[in-house]
PDB file of N, CA, C and O in Angstrom:
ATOM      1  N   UNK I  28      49.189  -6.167  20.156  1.00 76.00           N
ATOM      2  CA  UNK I  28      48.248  -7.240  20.364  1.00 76.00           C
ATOM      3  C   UNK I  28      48.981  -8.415  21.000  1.00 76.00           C
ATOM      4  O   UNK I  28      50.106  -8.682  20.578  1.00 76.00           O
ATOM      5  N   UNK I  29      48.394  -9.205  22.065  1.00 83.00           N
ATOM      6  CA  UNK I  29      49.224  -9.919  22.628  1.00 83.00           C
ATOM      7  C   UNK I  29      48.015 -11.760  22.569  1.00 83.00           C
ATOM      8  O   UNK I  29      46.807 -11.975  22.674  1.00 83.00           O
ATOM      9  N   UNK I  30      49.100 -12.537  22.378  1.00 86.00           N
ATOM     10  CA  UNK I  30      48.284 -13.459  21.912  1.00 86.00           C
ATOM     11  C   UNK I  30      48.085 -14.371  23.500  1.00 86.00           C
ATOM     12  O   UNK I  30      49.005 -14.602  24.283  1.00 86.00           O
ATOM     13  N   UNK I  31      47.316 -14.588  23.594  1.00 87.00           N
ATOM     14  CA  UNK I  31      46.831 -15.563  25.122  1.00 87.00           C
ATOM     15  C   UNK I  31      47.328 -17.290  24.822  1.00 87.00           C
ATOM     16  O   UNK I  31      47.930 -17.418  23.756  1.00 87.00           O
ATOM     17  N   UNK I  32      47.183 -18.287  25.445  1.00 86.00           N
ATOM     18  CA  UNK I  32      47.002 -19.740  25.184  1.00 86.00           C
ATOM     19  C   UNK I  32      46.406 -20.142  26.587  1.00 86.00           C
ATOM     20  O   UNK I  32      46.707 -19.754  27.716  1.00 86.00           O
ATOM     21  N   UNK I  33      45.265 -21.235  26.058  1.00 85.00           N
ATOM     22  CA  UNK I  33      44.776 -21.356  26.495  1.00 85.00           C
ATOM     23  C   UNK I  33      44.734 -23.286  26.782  1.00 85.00           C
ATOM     24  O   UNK I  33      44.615 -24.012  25.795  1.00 85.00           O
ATOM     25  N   UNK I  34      44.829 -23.805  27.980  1.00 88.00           N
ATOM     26  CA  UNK I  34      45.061 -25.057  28.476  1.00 88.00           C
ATOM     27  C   UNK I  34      43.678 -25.985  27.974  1.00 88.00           C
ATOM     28  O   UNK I  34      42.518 -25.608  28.139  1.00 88.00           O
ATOM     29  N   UNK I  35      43.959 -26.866  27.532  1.00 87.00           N
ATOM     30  CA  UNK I  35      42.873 -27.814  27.109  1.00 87.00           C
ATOM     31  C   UNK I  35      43.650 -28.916  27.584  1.00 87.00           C
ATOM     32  O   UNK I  35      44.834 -29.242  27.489  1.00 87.00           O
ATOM     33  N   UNK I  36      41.966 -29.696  28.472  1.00 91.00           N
ATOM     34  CA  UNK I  36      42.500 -31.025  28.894  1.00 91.00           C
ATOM     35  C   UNK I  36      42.967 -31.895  27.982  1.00 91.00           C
ATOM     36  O   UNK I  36      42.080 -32.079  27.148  1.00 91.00           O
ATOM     37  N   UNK I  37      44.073 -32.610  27.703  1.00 89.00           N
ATOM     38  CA  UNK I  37      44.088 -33.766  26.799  1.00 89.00           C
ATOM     39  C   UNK I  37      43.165 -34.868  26.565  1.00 89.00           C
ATOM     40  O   UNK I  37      43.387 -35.634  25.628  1.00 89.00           O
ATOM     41  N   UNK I  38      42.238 -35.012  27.258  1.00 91.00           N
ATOM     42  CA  UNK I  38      40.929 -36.324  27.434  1.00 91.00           C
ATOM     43  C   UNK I  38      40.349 -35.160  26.623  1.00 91.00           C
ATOM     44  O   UNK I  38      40.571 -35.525  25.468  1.00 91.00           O
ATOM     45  N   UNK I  39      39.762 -34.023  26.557  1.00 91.00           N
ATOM     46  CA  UNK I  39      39.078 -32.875  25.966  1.00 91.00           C
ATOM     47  C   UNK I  39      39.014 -32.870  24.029  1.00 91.00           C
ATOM     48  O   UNK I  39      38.272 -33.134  23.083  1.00 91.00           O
ATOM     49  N   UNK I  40      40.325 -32.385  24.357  1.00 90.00           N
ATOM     50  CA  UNK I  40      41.246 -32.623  22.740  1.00 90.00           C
ATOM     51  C   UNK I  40      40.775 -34.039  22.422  1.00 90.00           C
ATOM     52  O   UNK I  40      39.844 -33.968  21.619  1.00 90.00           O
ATOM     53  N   UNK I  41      41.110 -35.483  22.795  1.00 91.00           N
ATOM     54  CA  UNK I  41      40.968 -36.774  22.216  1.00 91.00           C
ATOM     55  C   UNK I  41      39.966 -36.739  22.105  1.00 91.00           C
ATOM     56  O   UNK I  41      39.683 -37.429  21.125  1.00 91.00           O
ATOM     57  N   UNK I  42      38.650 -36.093  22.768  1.00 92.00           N
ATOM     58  CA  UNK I  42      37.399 -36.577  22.618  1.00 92.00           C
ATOM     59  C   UNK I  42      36.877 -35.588  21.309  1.00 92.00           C
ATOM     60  O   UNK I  42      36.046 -36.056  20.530  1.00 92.00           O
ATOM     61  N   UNK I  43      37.353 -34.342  21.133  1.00 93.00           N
ATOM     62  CA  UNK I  43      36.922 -33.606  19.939  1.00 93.00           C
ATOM     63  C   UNK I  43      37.687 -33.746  18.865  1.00 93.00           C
ATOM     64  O   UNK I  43      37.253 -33.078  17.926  1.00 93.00           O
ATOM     65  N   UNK I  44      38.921 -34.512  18.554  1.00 94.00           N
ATOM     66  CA  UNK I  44      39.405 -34.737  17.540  1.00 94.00           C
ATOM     67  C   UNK I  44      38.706 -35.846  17.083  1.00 94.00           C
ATOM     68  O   UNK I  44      38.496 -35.896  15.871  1.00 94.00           O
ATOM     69  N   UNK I  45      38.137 -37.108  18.072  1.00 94.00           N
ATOM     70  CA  UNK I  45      37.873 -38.160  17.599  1.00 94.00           C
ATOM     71  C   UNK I  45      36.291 -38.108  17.393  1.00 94.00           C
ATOM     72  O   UNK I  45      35.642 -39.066  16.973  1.00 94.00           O
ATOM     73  N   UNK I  46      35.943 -37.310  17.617  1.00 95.00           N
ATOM     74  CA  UNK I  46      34.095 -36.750  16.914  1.00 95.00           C
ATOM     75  C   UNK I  46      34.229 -35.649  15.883  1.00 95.00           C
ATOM     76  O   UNK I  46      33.240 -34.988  15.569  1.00 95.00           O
ATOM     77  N   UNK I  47      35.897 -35.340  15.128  1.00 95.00           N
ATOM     78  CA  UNK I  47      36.333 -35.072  13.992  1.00 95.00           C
ATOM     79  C   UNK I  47      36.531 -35.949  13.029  1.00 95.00           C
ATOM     80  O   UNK I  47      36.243 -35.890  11.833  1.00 95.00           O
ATOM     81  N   UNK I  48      36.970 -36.647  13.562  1.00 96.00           N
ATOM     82  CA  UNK I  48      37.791 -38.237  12.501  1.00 96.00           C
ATOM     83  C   UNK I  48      35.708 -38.421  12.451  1.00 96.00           C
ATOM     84  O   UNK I  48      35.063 -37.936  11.521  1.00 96.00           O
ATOM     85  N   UNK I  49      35.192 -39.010  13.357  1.00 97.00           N
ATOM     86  CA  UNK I  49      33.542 -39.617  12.774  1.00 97.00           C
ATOM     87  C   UNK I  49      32.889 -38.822  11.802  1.00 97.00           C
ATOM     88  O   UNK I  49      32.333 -39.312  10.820  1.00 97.00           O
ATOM     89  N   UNK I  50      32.942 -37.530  12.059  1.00 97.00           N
ATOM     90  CA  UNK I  50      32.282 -36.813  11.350  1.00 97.00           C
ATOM     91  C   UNK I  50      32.762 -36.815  10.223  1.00 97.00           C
ATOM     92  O   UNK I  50      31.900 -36.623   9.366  1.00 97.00           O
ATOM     93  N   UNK I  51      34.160 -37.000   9.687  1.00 97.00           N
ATOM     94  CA  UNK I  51      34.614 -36.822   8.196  1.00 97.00           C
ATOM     95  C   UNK I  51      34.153 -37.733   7.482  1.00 97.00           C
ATOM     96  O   UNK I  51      33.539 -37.781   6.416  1.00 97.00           O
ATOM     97  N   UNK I  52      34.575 -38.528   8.293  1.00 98.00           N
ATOM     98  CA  UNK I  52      34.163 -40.326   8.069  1.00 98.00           C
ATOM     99  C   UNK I  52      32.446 -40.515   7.280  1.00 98.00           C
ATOM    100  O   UNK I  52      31.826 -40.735   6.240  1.00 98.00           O
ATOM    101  N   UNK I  53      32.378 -40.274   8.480  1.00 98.00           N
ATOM    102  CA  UNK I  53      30.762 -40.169   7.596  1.00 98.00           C
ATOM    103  C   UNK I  53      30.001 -39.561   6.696  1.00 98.00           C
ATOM    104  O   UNK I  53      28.875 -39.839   6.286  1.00 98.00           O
ATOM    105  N   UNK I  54      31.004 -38.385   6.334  1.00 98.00           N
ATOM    106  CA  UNK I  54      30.420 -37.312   5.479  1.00 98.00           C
ATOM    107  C   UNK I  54      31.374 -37.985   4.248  1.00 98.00           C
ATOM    108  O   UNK I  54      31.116 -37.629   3.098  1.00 98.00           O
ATOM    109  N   UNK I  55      32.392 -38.881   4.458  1.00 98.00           N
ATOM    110  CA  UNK I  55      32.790 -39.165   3.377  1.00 98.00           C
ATOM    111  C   UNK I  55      32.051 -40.712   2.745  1.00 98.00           C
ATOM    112  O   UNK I  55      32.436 -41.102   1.643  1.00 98.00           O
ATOM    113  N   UNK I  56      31.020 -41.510   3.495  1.00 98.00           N
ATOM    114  CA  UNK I  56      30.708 -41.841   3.266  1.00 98.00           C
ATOM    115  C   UNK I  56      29.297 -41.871   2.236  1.00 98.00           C
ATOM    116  O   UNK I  56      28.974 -42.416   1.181  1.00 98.00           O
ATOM    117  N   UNK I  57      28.664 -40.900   3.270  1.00 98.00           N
ATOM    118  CA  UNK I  57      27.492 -39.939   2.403  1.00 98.00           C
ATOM    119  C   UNK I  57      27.907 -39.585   1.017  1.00 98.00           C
ATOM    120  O   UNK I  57      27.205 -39.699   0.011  1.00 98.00           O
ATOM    121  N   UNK I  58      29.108 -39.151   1.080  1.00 98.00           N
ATOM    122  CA  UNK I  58      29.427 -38.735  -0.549  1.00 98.00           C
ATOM    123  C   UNK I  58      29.579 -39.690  -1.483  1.00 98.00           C
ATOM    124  O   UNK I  58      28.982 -39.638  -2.558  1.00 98.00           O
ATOM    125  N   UNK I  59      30.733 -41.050  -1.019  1.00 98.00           N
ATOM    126  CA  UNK I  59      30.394 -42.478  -1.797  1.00 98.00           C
ATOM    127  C   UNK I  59      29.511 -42.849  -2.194  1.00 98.00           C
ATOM    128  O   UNK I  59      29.523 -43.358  -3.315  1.00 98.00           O
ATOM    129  N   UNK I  60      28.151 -42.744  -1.321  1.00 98.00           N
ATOM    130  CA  UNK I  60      27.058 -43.154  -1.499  1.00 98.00           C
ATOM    131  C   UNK I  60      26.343 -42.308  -2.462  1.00 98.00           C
ATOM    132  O   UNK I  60      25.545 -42.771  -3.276  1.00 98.00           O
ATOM    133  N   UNK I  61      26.593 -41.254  -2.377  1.00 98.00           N
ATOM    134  CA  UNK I  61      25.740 -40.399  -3.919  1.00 98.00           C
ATOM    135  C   UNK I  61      26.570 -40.537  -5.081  1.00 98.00           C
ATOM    136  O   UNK I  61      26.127 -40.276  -6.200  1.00 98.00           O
ATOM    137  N   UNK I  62      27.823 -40.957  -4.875  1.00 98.00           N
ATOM    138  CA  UNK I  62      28.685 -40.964  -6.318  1.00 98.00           C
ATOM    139  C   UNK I  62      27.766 -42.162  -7.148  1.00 98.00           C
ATOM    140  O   UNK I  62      27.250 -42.196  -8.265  1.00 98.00           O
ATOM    141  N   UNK I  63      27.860 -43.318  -5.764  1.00 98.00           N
ATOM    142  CA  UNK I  63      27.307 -44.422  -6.363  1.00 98.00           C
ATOM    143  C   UNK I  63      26.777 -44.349  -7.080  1.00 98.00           C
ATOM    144  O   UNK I  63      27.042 -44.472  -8.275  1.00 98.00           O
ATOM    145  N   UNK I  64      25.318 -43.991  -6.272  1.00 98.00           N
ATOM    146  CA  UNK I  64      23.898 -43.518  -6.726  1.00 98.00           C
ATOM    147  C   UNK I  64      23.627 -42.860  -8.064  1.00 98.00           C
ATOM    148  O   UNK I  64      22.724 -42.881  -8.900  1.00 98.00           O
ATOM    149  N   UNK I  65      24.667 -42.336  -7.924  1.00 98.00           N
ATOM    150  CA  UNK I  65      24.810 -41.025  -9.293  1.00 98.00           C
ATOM    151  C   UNK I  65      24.830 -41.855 -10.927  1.00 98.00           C
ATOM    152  O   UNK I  65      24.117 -41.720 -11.921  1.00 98.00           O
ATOM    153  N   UNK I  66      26.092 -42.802 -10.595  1.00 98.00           N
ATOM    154  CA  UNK I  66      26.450 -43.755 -11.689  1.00 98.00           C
ATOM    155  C   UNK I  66      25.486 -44.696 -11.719  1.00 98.00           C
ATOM    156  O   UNK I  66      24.925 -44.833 -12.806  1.00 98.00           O
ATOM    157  N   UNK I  67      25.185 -45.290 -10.946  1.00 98.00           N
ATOM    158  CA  UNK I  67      23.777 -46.054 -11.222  1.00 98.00           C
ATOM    159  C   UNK I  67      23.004 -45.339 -12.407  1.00 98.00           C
ATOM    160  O   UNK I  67      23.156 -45.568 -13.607  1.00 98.00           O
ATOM    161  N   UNK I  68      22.235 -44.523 -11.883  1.00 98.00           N
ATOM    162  CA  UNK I  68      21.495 -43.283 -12.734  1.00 98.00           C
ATOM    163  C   UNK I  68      22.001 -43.234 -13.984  1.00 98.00           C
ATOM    164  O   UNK I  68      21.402 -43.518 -15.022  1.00 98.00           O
ATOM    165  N   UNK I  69      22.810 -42.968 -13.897  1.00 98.00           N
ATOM    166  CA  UNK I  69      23.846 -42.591 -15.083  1.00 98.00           C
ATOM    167  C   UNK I  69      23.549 -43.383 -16.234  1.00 98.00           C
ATOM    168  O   UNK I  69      23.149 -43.149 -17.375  1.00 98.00           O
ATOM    169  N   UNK I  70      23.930 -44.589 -15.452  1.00 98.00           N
ATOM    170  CA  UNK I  70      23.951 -46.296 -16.182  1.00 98.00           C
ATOM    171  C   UNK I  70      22.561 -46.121 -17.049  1.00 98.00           C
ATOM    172  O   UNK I  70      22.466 -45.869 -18.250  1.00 98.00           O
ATOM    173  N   UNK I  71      21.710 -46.289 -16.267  1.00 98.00           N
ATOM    174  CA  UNK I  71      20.194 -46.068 -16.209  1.00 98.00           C
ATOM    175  C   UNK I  71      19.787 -45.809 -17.324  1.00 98.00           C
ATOM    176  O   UNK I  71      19.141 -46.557 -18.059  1.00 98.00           O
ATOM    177  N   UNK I  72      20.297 -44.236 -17.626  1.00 98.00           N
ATOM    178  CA  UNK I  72      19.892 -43.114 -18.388  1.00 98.00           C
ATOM    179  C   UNK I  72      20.800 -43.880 -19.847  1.00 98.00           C
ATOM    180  O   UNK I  72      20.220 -44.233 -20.874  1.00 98.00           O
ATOM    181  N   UNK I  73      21.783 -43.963 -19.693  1.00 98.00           N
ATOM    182  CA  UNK I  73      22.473 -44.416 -20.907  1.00 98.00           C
ATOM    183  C   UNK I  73      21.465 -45.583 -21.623  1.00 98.00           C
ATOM    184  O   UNK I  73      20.941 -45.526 -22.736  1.00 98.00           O
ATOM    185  N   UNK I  74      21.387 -46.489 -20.768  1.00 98.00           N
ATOM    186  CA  UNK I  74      20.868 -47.371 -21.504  1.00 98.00           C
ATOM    187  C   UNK I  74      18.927 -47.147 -21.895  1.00 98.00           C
ATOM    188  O   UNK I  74      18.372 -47.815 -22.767  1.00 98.00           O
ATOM    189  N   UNK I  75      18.323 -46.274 -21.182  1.00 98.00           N
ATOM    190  CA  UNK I  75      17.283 -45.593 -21.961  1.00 98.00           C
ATOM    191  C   UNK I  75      17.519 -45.577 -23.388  1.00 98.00           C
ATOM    192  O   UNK I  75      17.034 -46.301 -24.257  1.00 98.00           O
ATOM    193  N   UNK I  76      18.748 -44.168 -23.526  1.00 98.00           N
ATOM    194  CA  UNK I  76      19.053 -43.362 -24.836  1.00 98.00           C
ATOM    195  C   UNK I  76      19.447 -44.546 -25.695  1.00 98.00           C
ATOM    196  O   UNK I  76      19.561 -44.366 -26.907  1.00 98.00           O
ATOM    197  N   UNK I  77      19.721 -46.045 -25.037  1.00 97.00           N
ATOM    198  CA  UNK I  77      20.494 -46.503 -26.533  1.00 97.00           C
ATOM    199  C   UNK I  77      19.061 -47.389 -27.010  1.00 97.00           C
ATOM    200  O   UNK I  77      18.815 -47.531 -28.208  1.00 97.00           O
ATOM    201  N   UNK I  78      18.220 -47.921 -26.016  1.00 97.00           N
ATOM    202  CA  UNK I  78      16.933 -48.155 -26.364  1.00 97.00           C
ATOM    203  C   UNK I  78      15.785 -47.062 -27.267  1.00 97.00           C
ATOM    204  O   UNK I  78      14.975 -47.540 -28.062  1.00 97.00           O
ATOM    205  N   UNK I  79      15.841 -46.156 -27.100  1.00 97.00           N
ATOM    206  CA  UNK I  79      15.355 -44.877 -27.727  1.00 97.00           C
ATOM    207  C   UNK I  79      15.932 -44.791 -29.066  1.00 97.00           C
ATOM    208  O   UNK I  79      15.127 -44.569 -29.971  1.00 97.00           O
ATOM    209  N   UNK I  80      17.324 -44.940 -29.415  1.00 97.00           N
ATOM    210  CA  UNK I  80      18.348 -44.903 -30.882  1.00 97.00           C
ATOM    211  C   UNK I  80      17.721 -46.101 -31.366  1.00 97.00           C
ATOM    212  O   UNK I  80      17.155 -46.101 -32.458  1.00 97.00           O
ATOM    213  N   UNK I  81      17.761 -46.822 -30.852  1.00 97.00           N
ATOM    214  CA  UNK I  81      17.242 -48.104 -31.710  1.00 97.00           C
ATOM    215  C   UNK I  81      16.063 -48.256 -31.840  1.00 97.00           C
ATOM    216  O   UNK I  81      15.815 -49.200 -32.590  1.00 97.00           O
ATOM    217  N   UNK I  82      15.042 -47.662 -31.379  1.00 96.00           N
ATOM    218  CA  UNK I  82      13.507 -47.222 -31.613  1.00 96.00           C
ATOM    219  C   UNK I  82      13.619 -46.605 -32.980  1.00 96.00           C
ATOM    220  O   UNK I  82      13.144 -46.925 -34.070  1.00 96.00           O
ATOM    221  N   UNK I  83      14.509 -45.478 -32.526  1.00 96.00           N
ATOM    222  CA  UNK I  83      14.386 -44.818 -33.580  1.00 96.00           C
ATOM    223  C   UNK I  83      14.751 -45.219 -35.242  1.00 96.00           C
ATOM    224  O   UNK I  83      14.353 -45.088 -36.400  1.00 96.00           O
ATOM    225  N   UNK I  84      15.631 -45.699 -34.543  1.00 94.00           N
ATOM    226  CA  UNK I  84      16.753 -46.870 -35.971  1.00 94.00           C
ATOM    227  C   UNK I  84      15.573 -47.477 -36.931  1.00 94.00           C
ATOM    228  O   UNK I  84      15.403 -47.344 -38.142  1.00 94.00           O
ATOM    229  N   UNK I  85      14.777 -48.234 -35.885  1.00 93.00           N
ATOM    230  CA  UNK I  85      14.115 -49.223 -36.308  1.00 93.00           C
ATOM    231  C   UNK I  85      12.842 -48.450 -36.895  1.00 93.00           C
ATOM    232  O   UNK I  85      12.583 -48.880 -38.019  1.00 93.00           O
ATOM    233  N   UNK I  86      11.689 -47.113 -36.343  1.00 92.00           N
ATOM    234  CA  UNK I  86      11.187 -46.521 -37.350  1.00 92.00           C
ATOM    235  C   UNK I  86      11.643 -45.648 -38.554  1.00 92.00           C
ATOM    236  O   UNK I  86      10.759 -45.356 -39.360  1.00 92.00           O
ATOM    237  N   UNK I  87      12.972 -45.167 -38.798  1.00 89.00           N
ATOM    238  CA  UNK I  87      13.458 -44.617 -39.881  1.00 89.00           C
ATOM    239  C   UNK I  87      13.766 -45.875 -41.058  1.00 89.00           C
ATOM    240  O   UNK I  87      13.650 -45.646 -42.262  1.00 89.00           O
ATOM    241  N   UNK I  88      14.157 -47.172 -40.536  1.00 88.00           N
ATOM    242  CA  UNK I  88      14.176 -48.170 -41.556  1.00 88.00           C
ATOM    243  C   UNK I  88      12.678 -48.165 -42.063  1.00 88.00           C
ATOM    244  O   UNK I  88      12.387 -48.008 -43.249  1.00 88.00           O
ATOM    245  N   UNK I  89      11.769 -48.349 -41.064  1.00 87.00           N
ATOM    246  CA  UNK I  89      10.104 -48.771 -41.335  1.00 87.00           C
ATOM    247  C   UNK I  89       9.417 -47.947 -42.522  1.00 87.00           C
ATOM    248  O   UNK I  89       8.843 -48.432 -43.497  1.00 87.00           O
ATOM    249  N   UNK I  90       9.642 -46.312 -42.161  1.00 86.00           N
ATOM    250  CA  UNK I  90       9.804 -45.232 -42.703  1.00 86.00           C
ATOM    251  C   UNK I  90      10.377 -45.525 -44.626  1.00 86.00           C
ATOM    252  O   UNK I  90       9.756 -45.319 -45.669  1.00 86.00           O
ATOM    253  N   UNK I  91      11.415 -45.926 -44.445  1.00 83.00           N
ATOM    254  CA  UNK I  91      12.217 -45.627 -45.734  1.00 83.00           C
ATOM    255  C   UNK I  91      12.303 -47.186 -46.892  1.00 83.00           C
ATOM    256  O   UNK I  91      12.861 -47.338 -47.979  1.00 83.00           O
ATOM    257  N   UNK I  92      11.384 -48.233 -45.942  1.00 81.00           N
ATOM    258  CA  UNK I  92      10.727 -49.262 -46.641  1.00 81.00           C
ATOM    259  C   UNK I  92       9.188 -49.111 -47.199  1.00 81.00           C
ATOM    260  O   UNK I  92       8.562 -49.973 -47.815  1.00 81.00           O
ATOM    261  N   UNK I  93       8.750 -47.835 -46.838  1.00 78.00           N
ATOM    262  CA  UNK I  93       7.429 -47.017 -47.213  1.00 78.00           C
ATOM    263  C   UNK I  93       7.436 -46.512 -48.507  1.00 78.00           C
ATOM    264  O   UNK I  93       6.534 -46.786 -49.299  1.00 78.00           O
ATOM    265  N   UNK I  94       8.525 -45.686 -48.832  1.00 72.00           N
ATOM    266  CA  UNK I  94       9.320 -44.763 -49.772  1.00 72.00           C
ATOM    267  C   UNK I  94       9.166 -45.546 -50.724  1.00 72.00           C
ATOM    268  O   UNK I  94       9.477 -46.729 -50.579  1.00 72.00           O
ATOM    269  N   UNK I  95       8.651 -45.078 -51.918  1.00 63.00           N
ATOM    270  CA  UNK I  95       8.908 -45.426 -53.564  1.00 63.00           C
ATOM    271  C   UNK I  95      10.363 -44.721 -53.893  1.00 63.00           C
ATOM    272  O   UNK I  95      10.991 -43.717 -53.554  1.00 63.00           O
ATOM    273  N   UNK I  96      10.555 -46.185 -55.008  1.00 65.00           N
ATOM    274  CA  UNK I  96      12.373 -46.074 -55.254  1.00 65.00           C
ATOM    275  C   UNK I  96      11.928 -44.469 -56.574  1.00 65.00           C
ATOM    276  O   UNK I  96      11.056 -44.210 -57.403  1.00 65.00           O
ATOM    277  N   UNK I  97      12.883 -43.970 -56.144  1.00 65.00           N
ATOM    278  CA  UNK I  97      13.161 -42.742 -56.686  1.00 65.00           C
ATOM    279  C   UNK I  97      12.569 -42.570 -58.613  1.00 65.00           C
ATOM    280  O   UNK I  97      12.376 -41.522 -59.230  1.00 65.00           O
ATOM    281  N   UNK I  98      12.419 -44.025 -59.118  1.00 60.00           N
ATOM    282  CA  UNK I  98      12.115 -44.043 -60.612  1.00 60.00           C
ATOM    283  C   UNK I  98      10.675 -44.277 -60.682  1.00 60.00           C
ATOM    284  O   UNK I  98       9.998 -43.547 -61.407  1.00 60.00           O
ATOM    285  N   UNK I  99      10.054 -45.354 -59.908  1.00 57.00           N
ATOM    286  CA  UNK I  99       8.647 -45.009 -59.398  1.00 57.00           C
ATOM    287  C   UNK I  99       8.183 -43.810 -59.210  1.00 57.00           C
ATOM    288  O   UNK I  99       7.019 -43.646 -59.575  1.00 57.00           O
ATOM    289  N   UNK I 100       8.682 -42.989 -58.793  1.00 55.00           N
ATOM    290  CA  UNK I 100       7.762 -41.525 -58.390  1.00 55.00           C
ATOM    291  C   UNK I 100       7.885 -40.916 -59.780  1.00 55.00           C
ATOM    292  O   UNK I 100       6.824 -40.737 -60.376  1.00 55.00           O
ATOM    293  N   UNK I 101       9.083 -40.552 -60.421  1.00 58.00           N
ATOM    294  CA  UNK I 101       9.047 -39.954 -61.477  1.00 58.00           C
ATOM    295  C   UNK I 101       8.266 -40.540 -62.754  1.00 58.00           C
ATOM    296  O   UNK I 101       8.353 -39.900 -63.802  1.00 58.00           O
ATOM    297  N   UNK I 102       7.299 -42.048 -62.715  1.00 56.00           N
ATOM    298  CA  UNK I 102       6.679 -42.425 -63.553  1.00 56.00           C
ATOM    299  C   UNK I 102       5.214 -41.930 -63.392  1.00 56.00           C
ATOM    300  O   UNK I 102       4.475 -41.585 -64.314  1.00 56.00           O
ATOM    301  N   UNK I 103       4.887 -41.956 -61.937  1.00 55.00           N
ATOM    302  CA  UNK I 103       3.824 -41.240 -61.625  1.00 55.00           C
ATOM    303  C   UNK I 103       3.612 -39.991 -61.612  1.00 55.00           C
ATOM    304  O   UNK I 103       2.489 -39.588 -61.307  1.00 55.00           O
ATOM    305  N   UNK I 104       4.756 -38.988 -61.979  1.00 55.00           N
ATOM    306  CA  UNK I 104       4.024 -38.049 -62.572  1.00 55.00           C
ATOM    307  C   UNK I 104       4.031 -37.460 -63.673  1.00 55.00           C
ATOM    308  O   UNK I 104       3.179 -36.606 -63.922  1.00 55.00           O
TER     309      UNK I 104
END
């Protein structure tokens, strides 16, 4: 097997390396931009769940101020 080479203009090469460098570029930007995005969300979601815990917090207290103390019940029956 015999290997060939093949002449590429140098203006050729600069112009497709440097619509390499843009393209990374930008695809690495695209990706920043969803990391962002991502953690935003993220943020988002966290602070839902800690609003939701403390919903909850706050009907299990509501809940267990309902409750007869344990010597109360046993008088009633």
């Amino acid at each position: 097997m015999t290997t060939q080479t093949i002449a590429i203009d140098p203006r050729v090469a600069l112009t497709e390396e440097s619509a390499l460098v843009d393209h990374y570029r930008n695809r690495a930007l695209v990706l920043a931009q969803t990391l962002f995005e991502r953690d935003v969300r993220i943020s988002e979601l966290e602070g839902q769940v800690a609003e939701l815990k403390a919903q909850v917090e706050a009907q299990e207290a509501d809940l267990s101020s309902l409750r007869l103390p344990a010597n109360a019940r046993q008088e009633e029956e």
